Short mmCIF file of C-alpha atoms in Angstrom, two decimals:
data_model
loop_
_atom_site.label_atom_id
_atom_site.label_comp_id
_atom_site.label_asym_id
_atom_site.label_seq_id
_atom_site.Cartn_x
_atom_site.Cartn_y
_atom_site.Cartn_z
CA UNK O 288 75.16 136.13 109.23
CA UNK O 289 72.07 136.99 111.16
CA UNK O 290 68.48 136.73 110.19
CA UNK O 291 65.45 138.75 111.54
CA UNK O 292 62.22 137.40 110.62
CA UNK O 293 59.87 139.87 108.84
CA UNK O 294 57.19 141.20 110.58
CA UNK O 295 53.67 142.01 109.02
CA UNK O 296 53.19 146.34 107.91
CA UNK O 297 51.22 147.90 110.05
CA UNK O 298 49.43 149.34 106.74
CA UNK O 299 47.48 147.22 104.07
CA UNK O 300 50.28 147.91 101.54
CA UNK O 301 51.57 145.16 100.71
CA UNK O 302 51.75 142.70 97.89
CA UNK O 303 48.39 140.82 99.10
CA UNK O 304 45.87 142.34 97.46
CA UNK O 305 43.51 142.90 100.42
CA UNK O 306 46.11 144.36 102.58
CA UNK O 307 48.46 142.83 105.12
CA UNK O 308 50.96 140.72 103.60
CA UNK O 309 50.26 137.73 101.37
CA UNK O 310 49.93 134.55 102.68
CA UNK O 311 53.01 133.52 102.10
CA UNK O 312 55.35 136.46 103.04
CA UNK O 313 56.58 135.53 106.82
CA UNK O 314 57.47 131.48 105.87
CA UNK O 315 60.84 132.77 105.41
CA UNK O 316 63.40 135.57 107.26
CA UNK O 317 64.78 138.71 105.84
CA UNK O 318 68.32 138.33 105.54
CA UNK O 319 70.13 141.21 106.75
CA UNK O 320 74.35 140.97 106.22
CA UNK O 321 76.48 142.94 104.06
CA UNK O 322 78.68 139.96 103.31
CA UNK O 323 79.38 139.96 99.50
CA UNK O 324 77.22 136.96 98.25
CA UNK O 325 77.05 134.72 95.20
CA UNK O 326 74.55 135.84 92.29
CA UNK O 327 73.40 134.08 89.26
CA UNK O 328 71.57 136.89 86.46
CA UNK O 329 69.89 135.73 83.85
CA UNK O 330 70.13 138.31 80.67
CA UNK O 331 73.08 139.85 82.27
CA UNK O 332 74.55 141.04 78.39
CA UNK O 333 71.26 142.79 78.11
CA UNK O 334 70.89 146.64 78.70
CA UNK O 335 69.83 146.10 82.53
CA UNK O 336 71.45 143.19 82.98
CA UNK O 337 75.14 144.03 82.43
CA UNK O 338 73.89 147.49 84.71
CA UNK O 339 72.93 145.44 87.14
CA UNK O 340 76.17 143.16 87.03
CA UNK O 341 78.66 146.26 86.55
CA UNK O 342 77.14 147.87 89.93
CA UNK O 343 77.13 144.59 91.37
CA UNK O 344 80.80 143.95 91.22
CA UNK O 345 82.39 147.61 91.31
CA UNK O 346 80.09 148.28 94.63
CA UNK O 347 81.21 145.19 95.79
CA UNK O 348 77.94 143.68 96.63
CA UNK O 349 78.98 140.37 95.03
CA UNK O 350 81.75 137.80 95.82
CA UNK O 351 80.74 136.16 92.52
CA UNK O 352 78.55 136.73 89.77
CA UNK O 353 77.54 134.13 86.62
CA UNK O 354 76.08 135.87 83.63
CA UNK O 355 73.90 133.44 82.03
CA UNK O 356 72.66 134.65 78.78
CA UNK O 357 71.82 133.41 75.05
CA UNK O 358 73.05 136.06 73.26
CA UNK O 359 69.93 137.18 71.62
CA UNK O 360 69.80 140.34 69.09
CA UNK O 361 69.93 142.95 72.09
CA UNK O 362 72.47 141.75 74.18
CA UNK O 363 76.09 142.26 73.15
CA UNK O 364 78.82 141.27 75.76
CA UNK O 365 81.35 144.92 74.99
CA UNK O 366 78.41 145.98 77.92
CA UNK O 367 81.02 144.18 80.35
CA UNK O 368 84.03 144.34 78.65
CA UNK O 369 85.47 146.02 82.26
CA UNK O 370 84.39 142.91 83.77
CA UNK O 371 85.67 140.45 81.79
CA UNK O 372 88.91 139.84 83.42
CA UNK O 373 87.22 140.20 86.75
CA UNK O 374 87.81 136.54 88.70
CA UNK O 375 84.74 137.23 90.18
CA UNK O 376 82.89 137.38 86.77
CA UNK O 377 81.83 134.35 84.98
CA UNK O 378 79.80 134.59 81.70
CA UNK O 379 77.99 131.08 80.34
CA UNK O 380 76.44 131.51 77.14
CA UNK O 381 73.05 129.62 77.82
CA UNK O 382 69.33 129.49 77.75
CA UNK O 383 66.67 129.77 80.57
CA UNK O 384 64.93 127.56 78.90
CA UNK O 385 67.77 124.91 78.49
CA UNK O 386 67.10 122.72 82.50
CA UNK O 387 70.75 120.96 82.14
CA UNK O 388 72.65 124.20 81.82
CA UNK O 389 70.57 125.65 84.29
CA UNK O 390 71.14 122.77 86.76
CA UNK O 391 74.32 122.21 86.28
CA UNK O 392 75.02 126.08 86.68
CA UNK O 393 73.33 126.02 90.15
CA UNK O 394 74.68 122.99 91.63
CA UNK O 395 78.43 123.80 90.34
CA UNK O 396 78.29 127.48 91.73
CA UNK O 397 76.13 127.25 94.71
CA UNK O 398 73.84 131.20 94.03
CA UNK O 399 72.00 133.04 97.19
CA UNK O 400 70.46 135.40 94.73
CA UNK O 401 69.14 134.41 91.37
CA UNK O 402 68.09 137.65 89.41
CA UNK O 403 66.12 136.98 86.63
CA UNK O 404 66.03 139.56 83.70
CA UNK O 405 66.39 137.34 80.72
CA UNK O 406 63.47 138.55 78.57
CA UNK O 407 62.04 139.24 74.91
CA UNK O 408 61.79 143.27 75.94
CA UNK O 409 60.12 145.41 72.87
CA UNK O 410 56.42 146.02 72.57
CA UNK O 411 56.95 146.18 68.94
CA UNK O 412 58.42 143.36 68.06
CA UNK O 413 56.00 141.23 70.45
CA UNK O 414 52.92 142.58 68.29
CA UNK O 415 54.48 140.95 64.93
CA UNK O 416 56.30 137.51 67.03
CA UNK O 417 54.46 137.00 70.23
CA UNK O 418 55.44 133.05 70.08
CA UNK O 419 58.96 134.21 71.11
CA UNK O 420 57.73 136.13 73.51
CA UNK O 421 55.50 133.65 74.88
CA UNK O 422 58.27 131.25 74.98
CA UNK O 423 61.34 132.76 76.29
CA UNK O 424 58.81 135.16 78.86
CA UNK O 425 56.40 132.59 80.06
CA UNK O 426 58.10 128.65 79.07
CA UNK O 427 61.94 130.34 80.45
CA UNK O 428 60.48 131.92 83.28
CA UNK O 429 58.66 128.35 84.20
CA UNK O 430 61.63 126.33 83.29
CA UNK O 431 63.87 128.08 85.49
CA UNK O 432 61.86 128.30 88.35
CA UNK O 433 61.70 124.31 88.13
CA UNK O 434 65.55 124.53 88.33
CA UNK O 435 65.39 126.79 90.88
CA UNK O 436 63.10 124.98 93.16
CA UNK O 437 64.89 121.33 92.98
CA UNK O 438 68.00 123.06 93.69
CA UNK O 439 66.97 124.60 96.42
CA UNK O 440 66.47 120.80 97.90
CA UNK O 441 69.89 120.38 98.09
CA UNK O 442 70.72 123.38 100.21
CA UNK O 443 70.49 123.23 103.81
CA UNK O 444 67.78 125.46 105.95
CA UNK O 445 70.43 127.81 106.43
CA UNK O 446 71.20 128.31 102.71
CA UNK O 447 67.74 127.55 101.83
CA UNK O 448 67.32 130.99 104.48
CA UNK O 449 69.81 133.06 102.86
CA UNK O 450 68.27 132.31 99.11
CA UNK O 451 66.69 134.74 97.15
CA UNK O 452 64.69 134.81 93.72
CA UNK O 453 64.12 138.31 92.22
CA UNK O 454 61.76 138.61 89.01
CA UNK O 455 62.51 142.02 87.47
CA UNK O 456 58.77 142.88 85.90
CA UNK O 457 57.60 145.85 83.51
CA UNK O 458 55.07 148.76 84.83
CA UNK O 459 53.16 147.72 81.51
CA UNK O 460 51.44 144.01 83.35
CA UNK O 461 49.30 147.07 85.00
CA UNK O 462 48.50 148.42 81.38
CA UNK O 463 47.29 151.89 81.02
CA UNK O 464 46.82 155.38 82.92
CA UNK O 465 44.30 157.95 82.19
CA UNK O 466 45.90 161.40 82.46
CA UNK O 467 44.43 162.35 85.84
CA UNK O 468 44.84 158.52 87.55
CA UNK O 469 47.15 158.12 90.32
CA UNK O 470 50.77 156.14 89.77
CA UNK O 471 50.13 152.43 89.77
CA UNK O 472 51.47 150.66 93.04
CA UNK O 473 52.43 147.18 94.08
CA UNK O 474 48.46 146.64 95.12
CA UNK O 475 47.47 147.75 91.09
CA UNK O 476 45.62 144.84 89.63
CA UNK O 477 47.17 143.47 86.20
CA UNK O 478 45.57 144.45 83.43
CA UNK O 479 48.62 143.84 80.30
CA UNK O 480 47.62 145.24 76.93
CA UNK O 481 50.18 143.85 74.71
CA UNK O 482 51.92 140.23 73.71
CA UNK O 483 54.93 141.66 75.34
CA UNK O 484 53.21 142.63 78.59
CA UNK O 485 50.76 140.05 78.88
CA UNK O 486 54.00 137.12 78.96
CA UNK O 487 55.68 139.43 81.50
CA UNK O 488 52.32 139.67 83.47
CA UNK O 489 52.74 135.38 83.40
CA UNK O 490 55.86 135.40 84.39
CA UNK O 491 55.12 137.38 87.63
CA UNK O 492 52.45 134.92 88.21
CA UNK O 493 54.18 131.98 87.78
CA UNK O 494 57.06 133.40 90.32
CA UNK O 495 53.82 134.22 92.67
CA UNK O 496 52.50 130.88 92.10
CA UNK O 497 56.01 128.92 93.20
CA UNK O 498 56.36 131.47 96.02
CA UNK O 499 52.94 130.19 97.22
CA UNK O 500 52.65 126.49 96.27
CA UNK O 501 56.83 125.32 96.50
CA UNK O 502 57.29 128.45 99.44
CA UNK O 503 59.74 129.25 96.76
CA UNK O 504 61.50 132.38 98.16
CA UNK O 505 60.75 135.14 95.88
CA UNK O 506 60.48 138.63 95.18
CA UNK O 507 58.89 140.85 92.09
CA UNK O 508 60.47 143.95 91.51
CA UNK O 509 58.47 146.30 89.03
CA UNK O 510 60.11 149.20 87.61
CA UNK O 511 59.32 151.93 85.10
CA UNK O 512 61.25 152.62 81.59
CA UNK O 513 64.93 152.92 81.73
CA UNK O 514 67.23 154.77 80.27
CA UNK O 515 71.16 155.27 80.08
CA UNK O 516 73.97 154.01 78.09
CA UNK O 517 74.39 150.87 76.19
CA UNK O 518 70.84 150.92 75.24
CA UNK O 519 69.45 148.56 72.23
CA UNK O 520 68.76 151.31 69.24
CA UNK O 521 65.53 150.06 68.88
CA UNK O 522 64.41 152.07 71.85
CA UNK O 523 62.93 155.60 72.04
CA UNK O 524 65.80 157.44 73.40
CA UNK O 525 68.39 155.73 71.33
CA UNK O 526 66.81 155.39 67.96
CA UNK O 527 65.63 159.35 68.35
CA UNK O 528 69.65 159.95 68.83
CA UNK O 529 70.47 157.32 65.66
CA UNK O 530 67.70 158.73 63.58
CA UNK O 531 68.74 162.61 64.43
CA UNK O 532 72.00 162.32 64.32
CA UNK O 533 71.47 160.27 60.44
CA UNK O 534 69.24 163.03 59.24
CA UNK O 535 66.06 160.68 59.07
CA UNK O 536 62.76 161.30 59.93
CA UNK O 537 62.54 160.95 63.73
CA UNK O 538 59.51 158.85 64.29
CA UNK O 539 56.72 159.62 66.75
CA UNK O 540 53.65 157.55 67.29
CA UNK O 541 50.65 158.87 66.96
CA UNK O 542 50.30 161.97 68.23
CA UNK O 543 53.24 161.74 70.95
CA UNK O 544 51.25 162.36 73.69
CA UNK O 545 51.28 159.02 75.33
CA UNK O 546 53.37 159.46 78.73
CA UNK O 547 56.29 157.24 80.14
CA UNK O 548 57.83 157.73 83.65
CA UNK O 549 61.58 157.63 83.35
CA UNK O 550 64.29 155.68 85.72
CA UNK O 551 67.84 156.03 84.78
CA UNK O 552 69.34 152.29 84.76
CA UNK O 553 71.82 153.00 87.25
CA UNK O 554 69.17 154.22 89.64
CA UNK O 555 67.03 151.17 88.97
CA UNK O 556 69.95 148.67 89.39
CA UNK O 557 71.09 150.45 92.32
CA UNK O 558 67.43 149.42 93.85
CA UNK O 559 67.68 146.07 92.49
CA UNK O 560 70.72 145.18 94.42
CA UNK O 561 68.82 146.75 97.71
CA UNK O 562 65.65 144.54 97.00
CA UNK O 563 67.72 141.53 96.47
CA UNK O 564 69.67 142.01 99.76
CA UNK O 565 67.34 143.23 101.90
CA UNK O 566 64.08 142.80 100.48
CA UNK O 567 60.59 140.76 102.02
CA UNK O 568 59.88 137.24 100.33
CA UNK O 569 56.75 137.67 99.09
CA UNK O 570 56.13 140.78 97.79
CA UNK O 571 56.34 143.05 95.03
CA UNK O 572 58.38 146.19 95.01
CA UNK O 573 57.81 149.41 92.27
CA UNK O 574 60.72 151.19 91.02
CA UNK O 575 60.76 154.74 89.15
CA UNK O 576 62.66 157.82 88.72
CA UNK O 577 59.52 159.71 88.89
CA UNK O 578 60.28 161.75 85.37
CA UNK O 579 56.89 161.97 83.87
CA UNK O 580 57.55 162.94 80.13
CA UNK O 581 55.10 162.75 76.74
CA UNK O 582 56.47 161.53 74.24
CA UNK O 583 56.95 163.90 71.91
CA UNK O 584 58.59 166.26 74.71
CA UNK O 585 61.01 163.67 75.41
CA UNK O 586 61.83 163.92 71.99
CA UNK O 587 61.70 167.70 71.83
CA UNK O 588 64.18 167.90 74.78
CA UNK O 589 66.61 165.16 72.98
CA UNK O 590 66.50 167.37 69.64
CA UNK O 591 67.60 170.35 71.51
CA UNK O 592 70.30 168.91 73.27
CA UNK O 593 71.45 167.67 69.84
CA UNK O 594 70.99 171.15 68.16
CA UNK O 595 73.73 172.53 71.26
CA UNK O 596 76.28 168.81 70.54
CA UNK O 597 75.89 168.65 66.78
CA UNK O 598 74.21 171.66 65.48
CA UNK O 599 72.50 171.29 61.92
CA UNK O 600 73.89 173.92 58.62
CA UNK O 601 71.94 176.64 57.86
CA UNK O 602 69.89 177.64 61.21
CA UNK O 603 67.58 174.21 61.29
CA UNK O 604 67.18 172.70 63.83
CA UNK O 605 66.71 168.63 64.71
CA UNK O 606 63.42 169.02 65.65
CA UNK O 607 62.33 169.73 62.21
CA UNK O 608 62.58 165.76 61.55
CA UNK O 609 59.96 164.87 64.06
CA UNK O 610 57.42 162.57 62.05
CA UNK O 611 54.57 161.74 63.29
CA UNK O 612 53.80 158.09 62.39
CA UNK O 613 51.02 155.76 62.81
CA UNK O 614 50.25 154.62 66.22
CA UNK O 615 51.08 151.63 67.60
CA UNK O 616 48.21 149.06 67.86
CA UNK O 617 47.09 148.83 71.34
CA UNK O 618 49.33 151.77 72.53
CA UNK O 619 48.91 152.51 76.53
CA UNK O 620 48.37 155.79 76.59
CA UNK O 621 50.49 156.36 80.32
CA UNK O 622 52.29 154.56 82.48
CA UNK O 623 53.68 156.31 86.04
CA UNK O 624 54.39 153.92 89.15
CA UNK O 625 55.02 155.37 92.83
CA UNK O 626 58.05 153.70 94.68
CA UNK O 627 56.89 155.11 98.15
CA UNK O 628 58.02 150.87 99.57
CA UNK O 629 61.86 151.04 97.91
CA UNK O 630 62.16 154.33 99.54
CA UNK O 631 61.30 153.76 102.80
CA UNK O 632 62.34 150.42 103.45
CA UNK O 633 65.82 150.92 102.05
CA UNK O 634 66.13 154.41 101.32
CA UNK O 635 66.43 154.37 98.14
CA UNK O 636 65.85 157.14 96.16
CA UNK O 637 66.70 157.95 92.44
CA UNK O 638 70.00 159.90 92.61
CA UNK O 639 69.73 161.16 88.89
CA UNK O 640 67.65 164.28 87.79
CA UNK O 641 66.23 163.41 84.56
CA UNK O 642 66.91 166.50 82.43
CA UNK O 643 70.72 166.22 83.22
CA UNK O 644 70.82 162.74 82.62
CA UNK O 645 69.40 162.76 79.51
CA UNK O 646 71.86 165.19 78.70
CA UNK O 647 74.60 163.24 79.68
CA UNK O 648 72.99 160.23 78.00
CA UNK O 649 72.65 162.06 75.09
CA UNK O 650 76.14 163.05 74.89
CA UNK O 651 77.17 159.18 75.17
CA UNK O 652 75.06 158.25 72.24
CA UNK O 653 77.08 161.20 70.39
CA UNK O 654 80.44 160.06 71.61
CA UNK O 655 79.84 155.97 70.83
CA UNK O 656 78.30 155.96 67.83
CA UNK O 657 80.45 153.45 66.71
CA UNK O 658 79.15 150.66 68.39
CA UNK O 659 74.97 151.49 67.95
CA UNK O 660 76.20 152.35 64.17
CA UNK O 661 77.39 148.84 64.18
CA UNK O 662 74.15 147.12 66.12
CA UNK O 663 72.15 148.53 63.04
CA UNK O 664 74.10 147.94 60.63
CA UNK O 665 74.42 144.32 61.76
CA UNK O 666 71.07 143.33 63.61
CA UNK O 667 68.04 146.40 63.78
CA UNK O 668 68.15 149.06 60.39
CA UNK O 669 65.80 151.63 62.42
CA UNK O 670 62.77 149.98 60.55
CA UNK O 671 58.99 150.48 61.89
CA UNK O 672 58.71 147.38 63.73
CA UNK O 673 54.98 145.94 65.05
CA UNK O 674 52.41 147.58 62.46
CA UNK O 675 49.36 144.55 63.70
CA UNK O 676 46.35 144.82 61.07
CA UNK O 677 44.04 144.90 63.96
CA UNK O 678 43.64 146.38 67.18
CA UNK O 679 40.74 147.85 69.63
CA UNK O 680 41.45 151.45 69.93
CA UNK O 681 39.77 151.99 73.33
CA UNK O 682 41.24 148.82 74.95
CA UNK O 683 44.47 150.71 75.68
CA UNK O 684 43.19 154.27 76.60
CA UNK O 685 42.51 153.42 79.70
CA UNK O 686 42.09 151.29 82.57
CA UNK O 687 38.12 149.80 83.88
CA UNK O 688 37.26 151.78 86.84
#
């Protein structure tokens, strides 16, 4: 296995805010093999998660993978039903925030690459509980990274070398756009806007923080919103698709102009797996599919993709059951990231061209209705979620200049 140790950019783009690399960045070497390697993945029956593992283990980037994951409301293990029978697949039903499962999971299967996705994930629901989000985001994050660290004083320098801790991080710790502001980058200072956001915008700290203080070998990886199969129905995409395809009013915040940038899951896993391998400890990587959408577009596009799948009787179309709801408190009004470092360090690029994924996307909600049918039934209804009594309007427009 042979290691190369990094080398500072030539160009102040790195993760340290004032250029160069942080302080921290060249303790440790870049491990470059293609062996398949031993991962641990936090969250892995979540919507990213079992992405992440399913590309893991059909591309096979991984000689073994351990799914550790509580089984929260949004995660549902048919995501990996494929895997299941895999020998190389292990799942542990567990909490980050549970030290003796973690440390006995580390010590008994010996991970190079910890990926960390385990999260409380929806805006909404963070505006009406942020205590859970507070202490599965910011207490689990901690609590693992205390496992992590004493385990990695049992490893040799050579395994201590080949170890790797990725944080997968939200483009909303940077919180809002204004419509003319360039994409945020790994240099954009944090500025979270919401519960949800602000305990993701702790947990990259507290990653940061171990890097620095414990030389803890880490890496933050920062994408934009996914999309793709198996998605929780809470979710734009999805709930648009549950609530069209119902005949409900198809709700739309405000006045649906807010913008997202769009990465398809597969294209964000796909980078995930290249940061993890071949990525520099110390810094922060930005992932997006570059799709740019409002809102209200984005549901436009998914109503006419319906109306060609599933057409309504009598000439109407889906589009006609676009409500237009109260905003959400605090609501960024854009997010868009650039991903200029994945692409030219690994060559990454995203592979999918958003209008015909969504279409295909679309057409999977259609065909497995079944099981988000069941998810609602069972755990979300496709109620308004995170209606706060107060917020500060202007907070959220835009970022201070």
């Amino acid at each position: 296995m042979g290691l190369q140790w990094s080398k500072a950019y030539d160009q102040p783009q790195s993760g340290h805010r004032n250029g160069g690399d942080p302080p921290y960045a060249n303790r440790l070497p870049v491990v470059t093999t293609n062996m398949p390697v031993s991962i641990l993945v936090t969250g892995g029956a979540g919507f990213i998660g079992s992405a992440l593992i399913r590309a893991a283990l059909s591309g096979g980037y991984a000689a073994k993978v351990v799914n550790l994951d509580a089984l929260t409301y949004a995660a549902d293990l048919r995501r990996l039903e494929e895997m299941a029978s895999d020998p190389r697949y292990l799942f542990v039903k567990g909490d980050i925030r549970d030290g003796r499962t973690v440390r006995k999971l580390l010590a008994e299967h010996q991970p190079e690459i910890v990926l960390h996705l385990a999260a409380e994930t929806h805006v909404d629901r963070s505006l009406d509980d942020p205590a859970t989000f507070v202490d599965t985001n910011v207490l689990g994050t901690y609590r693992l990274l205390e496992e992590v660290r004493l385990y990695l004083t049992t490893l040799d320098s050579c395994a201590r070398g080949r170890f790797r801790f990725i944080n997968v991080s939200t483009d909303e710790v940077f919180g809002a756009l204004g419509p003319f502001e360039l994409p945020f980058t790994s240099l954009s200072p944090y500025h979270p806007n919401s519960p949800y956001s602000a305990t993701k915008a702790a947990a990259d700290h507290l990653v940061r923080a171990f890097a620095c203080s414990y030389n803890l070998p880490a890496i933050i990886s920062i994408a934009a919103n996914n999309f793709g199969p198996w998605q929780f129905p809470e979710k734009l995409i999805p709930l648009t698709i549950a609530k069209a395809l119902a005949g409900e009013p198809i709700p739309v915040y405000g006045n649906g102009e807010q913008v997202r940038d769009w990465t398809h899951v597969d294209d964000h896993v796909a980078a995930l797996l290249l940061i993890a391998r071949y990525g520099r400890v110390g810094e922060t990587y930005t992932v997006s599919g570059g799709a740019q959408r409002r809102n209200v577009d984005l549901v436009r596009s998914i109503c006419t993709e319906l109306d060609r799948i599933e057409p309504l009787p009598l000439g109407k179309r889906h589009e006609e059951l676009i409500s237009f709801v109260t905003d959400r408190p605090g609501h960024d009004f854009r997010y868009a990231l650039e991903f200029s470092r994945v692409r030219d360090e690994f060559k990454w690029q995203p592979h999918q061209e958003f209008e015909l994924s969504l279409r295909e996307v679309v057409q999977w909600y259609v065909d497995h209705r079944e099981w988000w049918q069941g998810l609602m039934a069972d755990r979300y209804p496709g109620d308004r979620l995170g209606l706060a009594t107060t917020h500060s309007p202007t907070l959220a427009k835009t970022r201070d200049l």
